[in-house]
Amino acid sequence: MPKHRMRGMKQSVPKSVDEYIAAQPEALRPKLEQVRAAIRKAVPEALEGIGYRMPGYKLHGKPMLYFAGFKEHYSLFAASGRFSRPSKMNSGLWAAKRGRSSSLLPNRFR
């Protein structure tokens, strides 16, 4: 099928964080697993799932944080200012270009 026709096609939504990470480029997977482990360690009581087609975490029933992988970077998206930049997560994951509710982190796996 021509590339331009695929643009309008709906991408499948991953059913789990494992499925999301498995669908990413091989070189990106270890970094996403590292992000996932850091979130789980910092907030073990958070519930993991998929939201907005990317891995997300809820705390006390409220969306807290999402992450996603891209070609040249991965990003963390705070779902609420109340949860922005958790103090337990100062492990270098947040040392990046920051937006109002997101952080853009360069891929360092090349």
PDB file of C-alpha atoms in Angstrom:
ATOM      1  CA  MET A   1       0.000   0.000   0.000  1.00  0.00           C
ATOM      2  CA  PRO A   2       1.407   3.467  -0.821  1.00  0.00           C
ATOM      3  CA  LYS A   3       2.906   5.241   2.160  1.00  0.00           C
ATOM      4  CA  HIS A   4       0.636   8.283   1.858  1.00  0.00           C
ATOM      5  CA  ARG A   5      -2.479   6.097   2.136  1.00  0.00           C
ATOM      6  CA  MET A   6      -1.296   4.543   5.393  1.00  0.00           C
ATOM      7  CA  ARG A   7      -1.194   7.928   7.133  1.00  0.00           C
ATOM      8  CA  GLY A   8      -4.961   7.957   7.641  1.00  0.00           C
ATOM      9  CA  MET A   9      -5.147   4.360   8.854  1.00  0.00           C
ATOM     10  CA  LYS A  10      -5.871   3.801  12.509  1.00  0.00           C
ATOM     11  CA  GLN A  11      -2.981   2.321  14.500  1.00  0.00           C
ATOM     12  CA  SER A  12      -3.796  -0.469  16.912  1.00  0.00           C
ATOM     13  CA  VAL A  13      -3.945   0.419  20.586  1.00  0.00           C
ATOM     14  CA  PRO A  14      -1.632  -1.712  22.757  1.00  0.00           C
ATOM     15  CA  LYS A  15      -3.464  -3.765  25.365  1.00  0.00           C
ATOM     16  CA  SER A  16      -0.670  -3.618  27.954  1.00  0.00           C
ATOM     17  CA  VAL A  17       2.574  -1.852  28.767  1.00  0.00           C
ATOM     18  CA  ASP A  18       4.439  -5.033  27.834  1.00  0.00           C
ATOM     19  CA  GLU A  19       2.774  -4.982  24.400  1.00  0.00           C
ATOM     20  CA  TYR A  20       3.572  -1.271  23.963  1.00  0.00           C
ATOM     21  CA  ILE A  21       7.258  -1.747  24.774  1.00  0.00           C
ATOM     22  CA  ALA A  22       7.511  -4.870  22.589  1.00  0.00           C
ATOM     23  CA  ALA A  23       6.197  -2.857  19.618  1.00  0.00           C
ATOM     24  CA  GLN A  24       8.947  -0.225  19.967  1.00  0.00           C
ATOM     25  CA  PRO A  25      12.290  -0.379  18.118  1.00  0.00           C
ATOM     26  CA  GLU A  26      14.659  -2.869  19.715  1.00  0.00           C
ATOM     27  CA  ALA A  27      17.206  -0.200  20.659  1.00  0.00           C
ATOM     28  CA  LEU A  28      14.557   1.824  22.539  1.00  0.00           C
ATOM     29  CA  ARG A  29      13.101  -1.018  24.624  1.00  0.00           C
ATOM     30  CA  PRO A  30      15.787  -1.071  27.370  1.00  0.00           C
ATOM     31  CA  LYS A  31      15.353   2.683  27.979  1.00  0.00           C
ATOM     32  CA  LEU A  32      11.573   2.336  28.220  1.00  0.00           C
ATOM     33  CA  GLU A  33      12.000  -0.590  30.627  1.00  0.00           C
ATOM     34  CA  GLN A  34      14.327   1.616  32.701  1.00  0.00           C
ATOM     35  CA  VAL A  35      11.685   4.370  32.813  1.00  0.00           C
ATOM     36  CA  ARG A  36       9.029   1.820  33.758  1.00  0.00           C
ATOM     37  CA  ALA A  37      11.196   0.380  36.549  1.00  0.00           C
ATOM     38  CA  ALA A  38      11.947   3.851  37.940  1.00  0.00           C
ATOM     39  CA  ILE A  39       8.243   4.711  38.057  1.00  0.00           C
ATOM     40  CA  ARG A  40       7.370   1.397  39.719  1.00  0.00           C
ATOM     41  CA  LYS A  41      10.135   1.880  42.294  1.00  0.00           C
ATOM     42  CA  ALA A  42       9.165   5.500  43.033  1.00  0.00           C
ATOM     43  CA  VAL A  43       5.420   4.869  43.192  1.00  0.00           C
ATOM     44  CA  PRO A  44       4.823   1.143  43.754  1.00  0.00           C
ATOM     45  CA  GLU A  45       1.162   1.696  44.612  1.00  0.00           C
ATOM     46  CA  ALA A  46       0.403   3.275  41.200  1.00  0.00           C
ATOM     47  CA  LEU A  47      -1.685   1.211  38.802  1.00  0.00           C
ATOM     48  CA  GLU A  48      -0.176   0.644  35.364  1.00  0.00           C
ATOM     49  CA  GLY A  49      -2.197   0.677  32.159  1.00  0.00           C
ATOM     50  CA  ILE A  50      -2.583   2.187  28.706  1.00  0.00           C
ATOM     51  CA  GLY A  51      -4.060   5.634  28.137  1.00  0.00           C
ATOM     52  CA  TYR A  52      -3.808   7.893  25.100  1.00  0.00           C
ATOM     53  CA  ARG A  53      -2.110   4.920  23.351  1.00  0.00           C
ATOM     54  CA  MET A  54       0.860   5.010  25.739  1.00  0.00           C
ATOM     55  CA  PRO A  55       1.842   3.540  29.124  1.00  0.00           C
ATOM     56  CA  GLY A  56       0.292   5.405  32.013  1.00  0.00           C
ATOM     57  CA  TYR A  57       0.017   5.252  35.781  1.00  0.00           C
ATOM     58  CA  LYS A  58      -2.848   6.129  38.093  1.00  0.00           C
ATOM     59  CA  LEU A  59      -2.523   6.918  41.768  1.00  0.00           C
ATOM     60  CA  HIS A  60      -5.632   6.762  43.954  1.00  0.00           C
ATOM     61  CA  GLY A  61      -7.743   6.472  40.792  1.00  0.00           C
ATOM     62  CA  LYS A  62      -6.339   9.645  39.194  1.00  0.00           C
ATOM     63  CA  PRO A  63      -4.005   9.754  36.173  1.00  0.00           C
ATOM     64  CA  MET A  64      -0.478  10.551  37.311  1.00  0.00           C
ATOM     65  CA  LEU A  65       2.103  10.019  34.575  1.00  0.00           C
ATOM     66  CA  TYR A  66       2.504   8.708  31.033  1.00  0.00           C
ATOM     67  CA  PHE A  67       5.577   7.877  28.964  1.00  0.00           C
ATOM     68  CA  ALA A  68       6.155   7.283  25.273  1.00  0.00           C
ATOM     69  CA  GLY A  69       8.986   6.408  22.917  1.00  0.00           C
ATOM     70  CA  PHE A  70       9.737   8.288  19.707  1.00  0.00           C
ATOM     71  CA  LYS A  71      12.394   8.062  17.009  1.00  0.00           C
ATOM     72  CA  GLU A  72      14.901  10.481  18.575  1.00  0.00           C
ATOM     73  CA  HIS A  73      13.684  10.725  22.176  1.00  0.00           C
ATOM     74  CA  TYR A  74      11.296   9.447  24.778  1.00  0.00           C
ATOM     75  CA  SER A  75       8.990  11.624  26.857  1.00  0.00           C
ATOM     76  CA  LEU A  76       7.370  11.681  30.261  1.00  0.00           C
ATOM     77  CA  PHE A  77       3.993  13.391  30.518  1.00  0.00           C
ATOM     78  CA  ALA A  78       2.671  14.502  33.895  1.00  0.00           C
ATOM     79  CA  ALA A  79      -1.096  14.082  33.983  1.00  0.00           C
ATOM     80  CA  SER A  80      -1.441  16.587  36.808  1.00  0.00           C
ATOM     81  CA  GLY A  81       0.762  19.387  38.129  1.00  0.00           C
ATOM     82  CA  ARG A  82       0.240  17.840  41.532  1.00  0.00           C
ATOM     83  CA  PHE A  83       2.347  14.848  40.471  1.00  0.00           C
ATOM     84  CA  SER A  84       4.995  16.703  38.435  1.00  0.00           C
ATOM     85  CA  ARG A  85       8.615  15.739  39.037  1.00  0.00           C
ATOM     86  CA  PRO A  86       8.300  13.284  41.915  1.00  0.00           C
ATOM     87  CA  SER A  87      11.238  13.731  44.297  1.00  0.00           C
ATOM     88  CA  LYS A  88      11.946   9.991  44.285  1.00  0.00           C
ATOM     89  CA  MET A  89      12.513  10.082  40.516  1.00  0.00           C
ATOM     90  CA  ASN A  90      15.552  12.373  40.443  1.00  0.00           C
ATOM     91  CA  SER A  91      17.582   9.550  38.904  1.00  0.00           C
ATOM     92  CA  GLY A  92      18.388  11.436  35.725  1.00  0.00           C
ATOM     93  CA  LEU A  93      15.045  10.693  34.096  1.00  0.00           C
ATOM     94  CA  TRP A  94      14.042  14.304  34.652  1.00  0.00           C
ATOM     95  CA  ALA A  95      17.327  15.904  33.478  1.00  0.00           C
ATOM     96  CA  ALA A  96      15.904  17.034  30.186  1.00  0.00           C
ATOM     97  CA  LYS A  97      14.167  19.706  28.166  1.00  0.00           C
ATOM     98  CA  ARG A  98      10.912  20.316  30.025  1.00  0.00           C
ATOM     99  CA  GLY A  99       7.581  21.597  28.857  1.00  0.00           C
ATOM    100  CA  ARG A 100       4.657  22.614  30.979  1.00  0.00           C
ATOM    101  CA  SER A 101       3.538  19.042  31.569  1.00  0.00           C
ATOM    102  CA  SER A 102       6.137  16.942  29.769  1.00  0.00           C
ATOM    103  CA  SER A 103       9.817  16.197  29.602  1.00  0.00           C
ATOM    104  CA  LEU A 104      11.642  15.413  26.380  1.00  0.00           C
ATOM    105  CA  LEU A 105      14.581  13.079  26.965  1.00  0.00           C
ATOM    106  CA  PRO A 106      17.167  12.230  24.310  1.00  0.00           C
ATOM    107  CA  ASN A 107      17.756   8.610  23.458  1.00  0.00           C
ATOM    108  CA  ARG A 108      21.189   7.665  24.777  1.00  0.00           C
ATOM    109  CA  PHE A 109      21.193   4.175  23.357  1.00  0.00           C
ATOM    110  CA  ARG A 110      22.790   4.966  19.995  1.00  0.00           C
TER     111      ARG A 110
END
